[in-house]
């Protein structure tokens, strides 16, 4: 005699046997959707959700084995996402790393980068010479001051 599903759940509160028998989730009791991919460059040892300021947005903070601290911040508007993705694309070309390694290849070390903007790279915009800042800003249909303001506004949303 086969028991109804709600009685089977009472026997196995994790739902592991039930999920495997029903054929859902490929037999695995728990699965996550892989929506983004980004190589941090170190082993993440701690991960937590936090609000950094009263009334601020929630961020995903991480700490690495070598002492690095970082944050993942979800964009609230598609316009911001598009702006920072284009800024990152232009900075990859205008401001190559000192080591000579391709930035995109580094961030895609294990899997291709997907749906993530590198804030570390974008924050290097003020370090560019003024002529390169103007060239990048012109490609984005903005002035260098507007780009700097947008970077500062994003930083203030997180901190």
PDB file of C-alpha atoms in Angstrom:
ATOM      1  CA  UNK A   1       0.000   0.000   0.000  1.00  0.00           C
ATOM      2  CA  UNK A   2       1.366   3.411  -1.012  1.00  0.00           C
ATOM      3  CA  UNK A   3       0.911   6.174   1.558  1.00  0.00           C
ATOM      4  CA  UNK A   4      -0.407   9.596   0.478  1.00  0.00           C
ATOM      5  CA  UNK A   5       2.302  12.244  -0.024  1.00  0.00           C
ATOM      6  CA  UNK A   6       1.469  14.179   3.151  1.00  0.00           C
ATOM      7  CA  UNK A   7       1.997  11.066   5.281  1.00  0.00           C
ATOM      8  CA  UNK A   8       5.280  10.342   3.494  1.00  0.00           C
ATOM      9  CA  UNK A   9       6.492  13.857   4.368  1.00  0.00           C
ATOM     10  CA  UNK A  10       5.771  13.189   8.047  1.00  0.00           C
ATOM     11  CA  UNK A  11       7.945  10.065   7.878  1.00  0.00           C
ATOM     12  CA  UNK A  12      10.790  11.924   6.100  1.00  0.00           C
ATOM     13  CA  UNK A  13      10.699  15.635   7.054  1.00  0.00           C
ATOM     14  CA  UNK A  14      13.573  16.500   4.695  1.00  0.00           C
ATOM     15  CA  UNK A  15      11.565  15.383   1.692  1.00  0.00           C
ATOM     16  CA  UNK A  16      14.596  13.587   0.277  1.00  0.00           C
ATOM     17  CA  UNK A  17      12.900  10.246  -0.327  1.00  0.00           C
ATOM     18  CA  UNK A  18       9.770  11.908  -1.634  1.00  0.00           C
ATOM     19  CA  UNK A  19      11.661  14.037  -4.173  1.00  0.00           C
ATOM     20  CA  UNK A  20      13.658  11.068  -5.417  1.00  0.00           C
ATOM     21  CA  UNK A  21      10.535   8.954  -5.843  1.00  0.00           C
ATOM     22  CA  UNK A  22       8.533  11.647  -7.620  1.00  0.00           C
ATOM     23  CA  UNK A  23      11.305  12.245 -10.181  1.00  0.00           C
ATOM     24  CA  UNK A  24      11.264  15.998  -9.646  1.00  0.00           C
ATOM     25  CA  UNK A  25      14.510  17.964  -9.403  1.00  0.00           C
ATOM     26  CA  UNK A  26      16.402  15.075 -10.960  1.00  0.00           C
ATOM     27  CA  UNK A  27      16.106  13.098  -7.747  1.00  0.00           C
ATOM     28  CA  UNK A  28      17.959  15.719  -5.683  1.00  0.00           C
ATOM     29  CA  UNK A  29      16.049  16.986  -2.660  1.00  0.00           C
ATOM     30  CA  UNK A  30      17.529  20.509  -2.912  1.00  0.00           C
ATOM     31  CA  UNK A  31      18.663  22.411  -5.991  1.00  0.00           C
ATOM     32  CA  UNK A  32      19.645  26.009  -6.654  1.00  0.00           C
ATOM     33  CA  UNK A  33      19.234  27.987  -9.845  1.00  0.00           C
ATOM     34  CA  UNK A  34      22.512  29.279 -11.249  1.00  0.00           C
ATOM     35  CA  UNK A  35      21.640  32.854 -12.288  1.00  0.00           C
ATOM     36  CA  UNK A  36      25.025  34.590 -12.045  1.00  0.00           C
ATOM     37  CA  UNK A  37      28.681  33.626 -12.246  1.00  0.00           C
ATOM     38  CA  UNK A  38      31.717  35.636 -11.183  1.00  0.00           C
ATOM     39  CA  UNK A  39      35.247  34.611 -10.227  1.00  0.00           C
ATOM     40  CA  UNK A  40      36.265  36.541  -7.101  1.00  0.00           C
ATOM     41  CA  UNK A  41      39.883  35.412  -7.328  1.00  0.00           C
ATOM     42  CA  UNK A  42      40.034  33.819  -3.892  1.00  0.00           C
ATOM     43  CA  UNK A  43      38.211  31.244  -1.786  1.00  0.00           C
ATOM     44  CA  UNK A  44      35.121  32.686  -0.123  1.00  0.00           C
ATOM     45  CA  UNK A  45      34.943  31.595   3.513  1.00  0.00           C
ATOM     46  CA  UNK A  46      31.961  33.594   4.747  1.00  0.00           C
ATOM     47  CA  UNK A  47      28.803  34.833   3.084  1.00  0.00           C
ATOM     48  CA  UNK A  48      25.957  36.797   4.651  1.00  0.00           C
ATOM     49  CA  UNK A  49      23.128  39.141   3.767  1.00  0.00           C
ATOM     50  CA  UNK A  50      23.385  42.560   5.376  1.00  0.00           C
ATOM     51  CA  UNK A  51      22.029  46.090   5.286  1.00  0.00           C
ATOM     52  CA  UNK A  52      24.987  48.460   5.580  1.00  0.00           C
ATOM     53  CA  UNK A  53      23.011  51.596   6.471  1.00  0.00           C
ATOM     54  CA  UNK A  54      19.561  52.312   7.949  1.00  0.00           C
ATOM     55  CA  UNK A  55      16.986  52.262   5.184  1.00  0.00           C
ATOM     56  CA  UNK A  56      19.581  50.997   2.705  1.00  0.00           C
ATOM     57  CA  UNK A  57      19.339  48.109   0.306  1.00  0.00           C
ATOM     58  CA  UNK A  58      20.318  44.591   1.223  1.00  0.00           C
ATOM     59  CA  UNK A  59      23.707  43.390  -0.050  1.00  0.00           C
ATOM     60  CA  UNK A  60      25.427  40.034  -0.033  1.00  0.00           C
ATOM     61  CA  UNK A  61      28.742  40.437   1.829  1.00  0.00           C
ATOM     62  CA  UNK A  62      31.578  37.956   1.507  1.00  0.00           C
ATOM     63  CA  UNK A  63      34.942  37.442   3.119  1.00  0.00           C
ATOM     64  CA  UNK A  64      37.816  35.507   1.585  1.00  0.00           C
ATOM     65  CA  UNK A  65      40.523  33.290   2.990  1.00  0.00           C
ATOM     66  CA  UNK A  66      43.176  35.964   2.273  1.00  0.00           C
ATOM     67  CA  UNK A  67      41.207  38.660   4.138  1.00  0.00           C
ATOM     68  CA  UNK A  68      39.407  40.297   1.255  1.00  0.00           C
ATOM     69  CA  UNK A  69      35.929  41.720   1.834  1.00  0.00           C
ATOM     70  CA  UNK A  70      33.450  42.298  -0.966  1.00  0.00           C
ATOM     71  CA  UNK A  71      29.790  42.843  -1.655  1.00  0.00           C
ATOM     72  CA  UNK A  72      27.310  41.775  -4.287  1.00  0.00           C
ATOM     73  CA  UNK A  73      24.683  44.454  -4.844  1.00  0.00           C
ATOM     74  CA  UNK A  74      21.607  43.877  -7.029  1.00  0.00           C
ATOM     75  CA  UNK A  75      20.826  46.686  -9.451  1.00  0.00           C
ATOM     76  CA  UNK A  76      17.422  48.249  -8.908  1.00  0.00           C
ATOM     77  CA  UNK A  77      17.005  49.621 -12.446  1.00  0.00           C
ATOM     78  CA  UNK A  78      17.847  48.231 -15.864  1.00  0.00           C
ATOM     79  CA  UNK A  79      19.269  51.643 -16.817  1.00  0.00           C
ATOM     80  CA  UNK A  80      21.915  51.361 -14.066  1.00  0.00           C
ATOM     81  CA  UNK A  81      22.797  47.830 -15.105  1.00  0.00           C
ATOM     82  CA  UNK A  82      23.229  48.862 -18.747  1.00  0.00           C
ATOM     83  CA  UNK A  83      25.305  51.914 -17.803  1.00  0.00           C
ATOM     84  CA  UNK A  84      27.732  49.969 -15.609  1.00  0.00           C
ATOM     85  CA  UNK A  85      28.013  47.083 -18.076  1.00  0.00           C
ATOM     86  CA  UNK A  86      29.014  49.550 -20.809  1.00  0.00           C
ATOM     87  CA  UNK A  87      31.407  51.360 -18.450  1.00  0.00           C
ATOM     88  CA  UNK A  88      33.021  48.028 -17.567  1.00  0.00           C
ATOM     89  CA  UNK A  89      33.322  47.123 -21.253  1.00  0.00           C
ATOM     90  CA  UNK A  90      35.069  50.420 -22.081  1.00  0.00           C
ATOM     91  CA  UNK A  91      37.364  50.224 -19.044  1.00  0.00           C
ATOM     92  CA  UNK A  92      38.498  46.732 -20.070  1.00  0.00           C
ATOM     93  CA  UNK A  93      39.804  48.271 -23.289  1.00  0.00           C
ATOM     94  CA  UNK A  94      41.108  51.597 -21.949  1.00  0.00           C
ATOM     95  CA  UNK A  95      42.639  50.442 -18.654  1.00  0.00           C
ATOM     96  CA  UNK A  96      44.289  47.014 -19.029  1.00  0.00           C
ATOM     97  CA  UNK A  97      45.671  45.312 -15.887  1.00  0.00           C
ATOM     98  CA  UNK A  98      49.313  45.834 -14.941  1.00  0.00           C
ATOM     99  CA  UNK A  99      49.968  42.103 -15.200  1.00  0.00           C
ATOM    100  CA  UNK A 100      48.834  42.084 -18.820  1.00  0.00           C
ATOM    101  CA  UNK A 101      46.290  39.343 -18.144  1.00  0.00           C
ATOM    102  CA  UNK A 102      42.942  39.767 -19.846  1.00  0.00           C
ATOM    103  CA  UNK A 103      40.431  41.001 -17.285  1.00  0.00           C
ATOM    104  CA  UNK A 104      37.497  39.092 -18.733  1.00  0.00           C
ATOM    105  CA  UNK A 105      39.535  35.872 -18.808  1.00  0.00           C
ATOM    106  CA  UNK A 106      40.376  36.324 -15.109  1.00  0.00           C
ATOM    107  CA  UNK A 107      36.771  36.920 -14.028  1.00  0.00           C
ATOM    108  CA  UNK A 108      35.725  33.957 -16.189  1.00  0.00           C
ATOM    109  CA  UNK A 109      38.395  31.605 -14.813  1.00  0.00           C
ATOM    110  CA  UNK A 110      36.064  28.647 -14.235  1.00  0.00           C
ATOM    111  CA  UNK A 111      32.799  29.712 -15.876  1.00  0.00           C
ATOM    112  CA  UNK A 112      31.990  32.630 -18.180  1.00  0.00           C
ATOM    113  CA  UNK A 113      30.951  35.787 -16.310  1.00  0.00           C
ATOM    114  CA  UNK A 114      27.209  36.147 -16.481  1.00  0.00           C
ATOM    115  CA  UNK A 115      24.942  38.964 -15.259  1.00  0.00           C
ATOM    116  CA  UNK A 116      27.613  40.560 -13.009  1.00  0.00           C
ATOM    117  CA  UNK A 117      29.381  43.913 -13.283  1.00  0.00           C
ATOM    118  CA  UNK A 118      32.857  44.210 -11.755  1.00  0.00           C
ATOM    119  CA  UNK A 119      32.712  47.135  -9.347  1.00  0.00           C
ATOM    120  CA  UNK A 120      36.477  46.984  -8.734  1.00  0.00           C
ATOM    121  CA  UNK A 121      37.123  47.672 -12.393  1.00  0.00           C
ATOM    122  CA  UNK A 122      34.467  50.401 -12.606  1.00  0.00           C
ATOM    123  CA  UNK A 123      35.912  52.140  -9.534  1.00  0.00           C
ATOM    124  CA  UNK A 124      39.200  52.601 -11.422  1.00  0.00           C
ATOM    125  CA  UNK A 125      37.593  55.198 -13.705  1.00  0.00           C
ATOM    126  CA  UNK A 126      38.855  58.169 -11.595  1.00  0.00           C
ATOM    127  CA  UNK A 127      42.437  56.826 -11.906  1.00  0.00           C
ATOM    128  CA  UNK A 128      42.358  57.175 -15.699  1.00  0.00           C
ATOM    129  CA  UNK A 129      44.077  60.166 -17.323  1.00  0.00           C
ATOM    130  CA  UNK A 130      41.656  62.987 -18.088  1.00  0.00           C
ATOM    131  CA  UNK A 131      41.806  62.372 -21.860  1.00  0.00           C
ATOM    132  CA  UNK A 132      40.798  58.710 -21.414  1.00  0.00           C
ATOM    133  CA  UNK A 133      38.055  59.692 -18.937  1.00  0.00           C
ATOM    134  CA  UNK A 134      36.616  62.057 -21.521  1.00  0.00           C
ATOM    135  CA  UNK A 135      36.832  59.428 -24.268  1.00  0.00           C
ATOM    136  CA  UNK A 136      35.058  56.784 -22.159  1.00  0.00           C
ATOM    137  CA  UNK A 137      32.432  59.288 -20.978  1.00  0.00           C
ATOM    138  CA  UNK A 138      31.807  60.404 -24.551  1.00  0.00           C
ATOM    139  CA  UNK A 139      31.192  56.781 -25.580  1.00  0.00           C
ATOM    140  CA  UNK A 140      28.618  56.595 -22.765  1.00  0.00           C
ATOM    141  CA  UNK A 141      27.010  59.912 -23.893  1.00  0.00           C
ATOM    142  CA  UNK A 142      27.924  61.553 -20.576  1.00  0.00           C
ATOM    143  CA  UNK A 143      30.498  63.903 -19.137  1.00  0.00           C
ATOM    144  CA  UNK A 144      33.280  62.601 -16.876  1.00  0.00           C
ATOM    145  CA  UNK A 145      31.607  64.421 -13.968  1.00  0.00           C
ATOM    146  CA  UNK A 146      28.337  62.568 -14.569  1.00  0.00           C
ATOM    147  CA  UNK A 147      30.150  59.211 -14.670  1.00  0.00           C
ATOM    148  CA  UNK A 148      31.963  60.021 -11.406  1.00  0.00           C
ATOM    149  CA  UNK A 149      28.650  61.088  -9.830  1.00  0.00           C
ATOM    150  CA  UNK A 150      27.021  57.825 -10.897  1.00  0.00           C
ATOM    151  CA  UNK A 151      29.922  55.829  -9.395  1.00  0.00           C
ATOM    152  CA  UNK A 152      29.680  57.792  -6.136  1.00  0.00           C
ATOM    153  CA  UNK A 153      25.901  57.313  -5.964  1.00  0.00           C
ATOM    154  CA  UNK A 154      26.316  53.541  -6.382  1.00  0.00           C
ATOM    155  CA  UNK A 155      29.021  53.448  -3.704  1.00  0.00           C
ATOM    156  CA  UNK A 156      26.742  55.397  -1.324  1.00  0.00           C
ATOM    157  CA  UNK A 157      23.888  52.947  -1.918  1.00  0.00           C
ATOM    158  CA  UNK A 158      26.104  50.108  -0.666  1.00  0.00           C
ATOM    159  CA  UNK A 159      27.991  51.793   2.177  1.00  0.00           C
TER     160      UNK A 159
END
